[in-house]
Protein backbone atom coordinates (compact mmCIF):
# COMPACT_ATOMS: atom_id res chain seq x y z
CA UNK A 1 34.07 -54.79 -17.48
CA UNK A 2 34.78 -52.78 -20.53
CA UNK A 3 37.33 -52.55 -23.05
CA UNK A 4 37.29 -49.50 -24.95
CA UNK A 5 39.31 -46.15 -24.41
CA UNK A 6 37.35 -42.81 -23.18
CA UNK A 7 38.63 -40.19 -24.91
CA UNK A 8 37.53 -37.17 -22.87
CA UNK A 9 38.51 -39.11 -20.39
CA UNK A 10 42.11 -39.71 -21.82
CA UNK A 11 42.36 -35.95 -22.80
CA UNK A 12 41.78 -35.28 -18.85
CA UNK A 13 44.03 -37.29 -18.08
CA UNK A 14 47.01 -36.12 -20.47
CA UNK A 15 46.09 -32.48 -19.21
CA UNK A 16 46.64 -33.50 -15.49
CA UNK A 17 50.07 -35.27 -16.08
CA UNK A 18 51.26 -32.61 -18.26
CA UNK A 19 50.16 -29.71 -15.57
CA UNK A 20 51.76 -32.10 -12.64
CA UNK A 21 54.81 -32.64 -14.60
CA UNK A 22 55.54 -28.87 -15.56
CA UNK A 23 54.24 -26.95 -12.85
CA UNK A 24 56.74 -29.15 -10.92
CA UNK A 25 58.96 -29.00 -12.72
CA UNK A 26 59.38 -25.23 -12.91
CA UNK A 27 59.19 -25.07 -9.45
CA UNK A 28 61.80 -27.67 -9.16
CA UNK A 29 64.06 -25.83 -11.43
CA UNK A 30 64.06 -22.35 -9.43
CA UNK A 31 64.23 -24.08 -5.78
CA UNK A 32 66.56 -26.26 -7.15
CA UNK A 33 68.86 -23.86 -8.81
CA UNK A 34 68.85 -21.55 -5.45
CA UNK A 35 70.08 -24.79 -3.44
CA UNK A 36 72.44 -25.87 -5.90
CA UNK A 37 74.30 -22.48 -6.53
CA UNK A 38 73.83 -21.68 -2.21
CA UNK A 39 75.46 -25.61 -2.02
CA UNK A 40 78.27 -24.96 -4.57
CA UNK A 41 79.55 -21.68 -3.00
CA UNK A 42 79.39 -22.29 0.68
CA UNK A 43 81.91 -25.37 -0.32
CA UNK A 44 84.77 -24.75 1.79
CA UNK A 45 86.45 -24.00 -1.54
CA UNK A 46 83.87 -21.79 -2.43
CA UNK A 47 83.17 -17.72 -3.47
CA UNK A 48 81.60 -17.48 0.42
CA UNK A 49 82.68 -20.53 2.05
CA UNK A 50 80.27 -21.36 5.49
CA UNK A 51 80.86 -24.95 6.40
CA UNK A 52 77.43 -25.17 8.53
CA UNK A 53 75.20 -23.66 6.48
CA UNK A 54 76.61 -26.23 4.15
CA UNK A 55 76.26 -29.06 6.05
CA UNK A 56 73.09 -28.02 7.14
CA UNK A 57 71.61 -27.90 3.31
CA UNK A 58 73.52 -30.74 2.22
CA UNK A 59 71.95 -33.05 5.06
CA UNK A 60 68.67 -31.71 3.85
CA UNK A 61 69.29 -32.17 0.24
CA UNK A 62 70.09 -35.92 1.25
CA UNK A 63 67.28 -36.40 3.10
CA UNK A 64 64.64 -35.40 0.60
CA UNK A 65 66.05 -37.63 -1.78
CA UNK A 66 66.68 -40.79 0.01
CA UNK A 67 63.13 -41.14 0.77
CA UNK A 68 61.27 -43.31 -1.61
CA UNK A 69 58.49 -41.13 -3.53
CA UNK A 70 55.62 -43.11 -2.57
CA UNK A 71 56.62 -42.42 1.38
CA UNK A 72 57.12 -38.82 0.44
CA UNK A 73 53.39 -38.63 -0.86
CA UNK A 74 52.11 -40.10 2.66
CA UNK A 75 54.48 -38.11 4.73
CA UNK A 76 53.21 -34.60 3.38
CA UNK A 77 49.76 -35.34 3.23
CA UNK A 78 49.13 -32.96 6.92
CA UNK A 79 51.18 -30.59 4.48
CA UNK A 80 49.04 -30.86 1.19
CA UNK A 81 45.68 -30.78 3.24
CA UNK A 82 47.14 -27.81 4.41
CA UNK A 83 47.93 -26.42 1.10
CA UNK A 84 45.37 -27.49 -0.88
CA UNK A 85 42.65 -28.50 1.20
CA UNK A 86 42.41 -32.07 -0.13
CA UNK A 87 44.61 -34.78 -0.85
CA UNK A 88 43.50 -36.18 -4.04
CA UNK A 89 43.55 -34.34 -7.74
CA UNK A 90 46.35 -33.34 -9.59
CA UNK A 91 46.90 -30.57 -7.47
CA UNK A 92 47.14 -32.12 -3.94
CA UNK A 93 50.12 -34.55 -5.86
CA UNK A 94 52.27 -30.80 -6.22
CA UNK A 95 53.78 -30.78 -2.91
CA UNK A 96 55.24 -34.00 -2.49
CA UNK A 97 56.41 -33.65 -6.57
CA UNK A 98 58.31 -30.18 -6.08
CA UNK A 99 59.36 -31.66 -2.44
CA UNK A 100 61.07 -34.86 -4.44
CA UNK A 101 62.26 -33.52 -7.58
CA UNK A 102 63.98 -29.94 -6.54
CA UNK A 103 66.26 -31.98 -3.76
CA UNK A 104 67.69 -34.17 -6.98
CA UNK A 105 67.44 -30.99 -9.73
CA UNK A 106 69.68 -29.05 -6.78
CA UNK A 107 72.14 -31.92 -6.89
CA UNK A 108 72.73 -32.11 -10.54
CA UNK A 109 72.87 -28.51 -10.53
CA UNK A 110 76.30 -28.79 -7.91
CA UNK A 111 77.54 -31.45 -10.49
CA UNK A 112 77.33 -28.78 -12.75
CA UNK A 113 78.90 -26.33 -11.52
CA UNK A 114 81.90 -28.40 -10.78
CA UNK A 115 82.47 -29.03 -14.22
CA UNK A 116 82.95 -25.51 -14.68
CA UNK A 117 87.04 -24.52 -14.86
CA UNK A 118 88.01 -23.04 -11.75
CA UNK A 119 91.15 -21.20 -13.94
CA UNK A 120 88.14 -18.84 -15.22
CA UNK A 121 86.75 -18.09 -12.00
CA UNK A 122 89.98 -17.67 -10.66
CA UNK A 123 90.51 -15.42 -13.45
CA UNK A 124 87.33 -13.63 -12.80
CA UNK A 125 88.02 -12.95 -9.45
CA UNK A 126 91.20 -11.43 -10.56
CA UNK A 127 90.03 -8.69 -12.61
CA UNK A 128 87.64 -8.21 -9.34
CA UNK A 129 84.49 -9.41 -10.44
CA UNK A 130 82.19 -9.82 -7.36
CA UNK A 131 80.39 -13.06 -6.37
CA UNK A 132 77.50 -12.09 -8.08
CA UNK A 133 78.89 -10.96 -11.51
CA UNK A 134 81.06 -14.55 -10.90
CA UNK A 135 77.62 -16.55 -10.31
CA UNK A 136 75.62 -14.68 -12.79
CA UNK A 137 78.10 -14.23 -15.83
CA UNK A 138 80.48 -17.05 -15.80
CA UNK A 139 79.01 -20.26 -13.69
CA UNK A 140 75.25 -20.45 -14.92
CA UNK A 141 76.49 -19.97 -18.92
CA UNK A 142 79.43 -21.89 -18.42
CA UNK A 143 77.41 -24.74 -16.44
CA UNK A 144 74.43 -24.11 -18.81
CA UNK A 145 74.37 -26.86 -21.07
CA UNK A 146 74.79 -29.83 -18.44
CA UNK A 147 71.44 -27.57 -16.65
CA UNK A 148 69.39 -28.25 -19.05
CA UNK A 149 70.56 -31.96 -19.31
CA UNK A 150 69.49 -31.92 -15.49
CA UNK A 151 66.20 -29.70 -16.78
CA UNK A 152 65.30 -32.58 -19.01
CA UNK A 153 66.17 -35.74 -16.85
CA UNK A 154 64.45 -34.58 -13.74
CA UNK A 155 61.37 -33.59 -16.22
CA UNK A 156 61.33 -37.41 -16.89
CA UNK A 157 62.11 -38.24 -13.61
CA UNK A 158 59.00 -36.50 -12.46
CA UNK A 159 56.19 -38.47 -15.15
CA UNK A 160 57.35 -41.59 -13.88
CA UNK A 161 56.40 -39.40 -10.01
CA UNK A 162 52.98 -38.13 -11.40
CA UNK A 163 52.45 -41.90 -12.50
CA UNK A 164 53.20 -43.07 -8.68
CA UNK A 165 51.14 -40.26 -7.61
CA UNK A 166 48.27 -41.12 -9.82
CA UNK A 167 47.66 -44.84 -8.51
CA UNK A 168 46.63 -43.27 -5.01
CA UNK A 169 44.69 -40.65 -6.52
CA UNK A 170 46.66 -37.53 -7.83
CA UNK A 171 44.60 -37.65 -11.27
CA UNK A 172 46.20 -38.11 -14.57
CA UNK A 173 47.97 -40.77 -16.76
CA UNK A 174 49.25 -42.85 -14.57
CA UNK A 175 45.95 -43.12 -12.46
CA UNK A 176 43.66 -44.14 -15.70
CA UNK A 177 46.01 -46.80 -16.19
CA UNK A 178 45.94 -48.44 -12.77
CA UNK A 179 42.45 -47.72 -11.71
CA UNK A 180 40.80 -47.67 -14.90
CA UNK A 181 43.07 -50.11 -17.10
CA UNK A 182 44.80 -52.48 -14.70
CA UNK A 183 42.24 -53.31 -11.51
CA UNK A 184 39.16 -52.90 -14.26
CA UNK A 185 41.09 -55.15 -16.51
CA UNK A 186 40.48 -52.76 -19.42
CA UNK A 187 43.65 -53.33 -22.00
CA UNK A 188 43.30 -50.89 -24.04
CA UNK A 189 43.09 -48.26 -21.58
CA UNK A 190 46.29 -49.45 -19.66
CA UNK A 191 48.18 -49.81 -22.92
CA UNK A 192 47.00 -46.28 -24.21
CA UNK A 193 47.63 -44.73 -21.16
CA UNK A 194 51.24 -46.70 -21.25
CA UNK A 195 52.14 -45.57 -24.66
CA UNK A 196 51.24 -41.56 -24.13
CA UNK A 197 53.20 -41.43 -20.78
CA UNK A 198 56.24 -43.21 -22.95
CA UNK A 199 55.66 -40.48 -26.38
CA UNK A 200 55.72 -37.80 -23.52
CA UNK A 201 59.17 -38.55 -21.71
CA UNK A 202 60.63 -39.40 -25.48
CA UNK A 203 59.14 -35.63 -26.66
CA UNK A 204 61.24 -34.50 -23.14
CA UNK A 205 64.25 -36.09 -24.10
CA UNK A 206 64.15 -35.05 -28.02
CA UNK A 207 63.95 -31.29 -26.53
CA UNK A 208 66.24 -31.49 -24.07
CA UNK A 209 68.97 -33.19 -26.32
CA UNK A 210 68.13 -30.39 -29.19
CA UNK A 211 68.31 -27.44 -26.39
CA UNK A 212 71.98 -28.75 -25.18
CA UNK A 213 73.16 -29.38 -29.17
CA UNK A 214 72.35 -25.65 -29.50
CA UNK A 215 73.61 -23.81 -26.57
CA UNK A 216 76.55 -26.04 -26.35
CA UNK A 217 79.84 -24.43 -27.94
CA UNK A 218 82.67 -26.75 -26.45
């Protein structure tokens, strides 16, 4: 049993969450803005209204996300092998992480959107502005700010997935603690490991808070 803290090992481990957590994340962020906007406008209220293409997504959408994270890992491993060739590293945890967190990004991107005031769209449409120049020009920058407050909470969402994904082998922060602090009983590791994943998701929060104080003008 030992009780002291690697540090190239530490420094791997940082490197893994933080590639696990944005990789994902960006990924998350452009599936999840493509289902959100395609969710939002085939409402039956919507700029091209298609009630079973929105069913269709929205039973999808609801899917993905009531499925606990730690199922989701096991249920896509034929799918990572497939990917990836393996299912442990930091890589073979990218699947199931994009697969979790662009269902719940896509989600709070509809929320979004609602919040935006239909009197402008209505207005845009008026002075015939097409769907497009309506999606592009008025609901992303009007729906902007509360984007990047979904941005930064499914950024945090997705350490506390990388941590999950590291206690059956994914790599990173969350995998030093459990396999290297917790079941070898090493302290300091566990409570190192602990307090980086915690400085991370705080430095997540801190941007995403100072992001949404300057792009938001209401």
């Amino acid at each position: 049993m030992t009780t002291t803290v690697n540090i190239e090992q530490l420094q791997t481990a940082v490197r893994e969450t933080l590639y696990m957590t944005f990789f994902s994340l960006t990924m998350a962020v452009i599936l999840g803005l493509v289902i959100g906007i395609l969710l939002y406008c085939t409402q039956s209220d919507g700029l091209f209204p298609n009630r079973m293409m929105n069913r269709f997504v929205d039973a999808i959408v609801n899917i993905l996300r009531a499925i606990p994270f730690i199922i989701l890992l096991i249920l896509v491993i034929p799918l990572t092998k497939l990917l990836v060739g393996s299912m442990l590293g930091a890589k073979a945890a990218l699947p199931s992480l994009i697969l979790a967190s662009a269902p719940f990004f896509a989600r709070m991107c509809v929320i979004a959107f609602q919040e935006v005031d239909k009197g402008t769209i209505e207005a845009s449409k008026a002075m015939g502005a097409t769907n497009w120049q309506i999606i592009t020009k008025v609901l992303l920058p009007e729906s902007l700010p509360a984007i990047v407050s979904g941005i930064t909470v499914t950024g945090i969402s997705l350490i506390s997935y990388t941590a999950m994904a590291g206690a059956i082998g994914a790599g990173g922060l969350g995998s030093l603690a459990y396999l290297y602090g917790f079941a070898r009983r090493n302290g300091p590791v566990l409570y190192t490991s602990t307090a980086i994943i915690i400085v991370i998701v705080l430095a997540i929060q801190w941007l995403g808070d100072f992001i949404v104080k300057r792009i938001d003008k209401r």
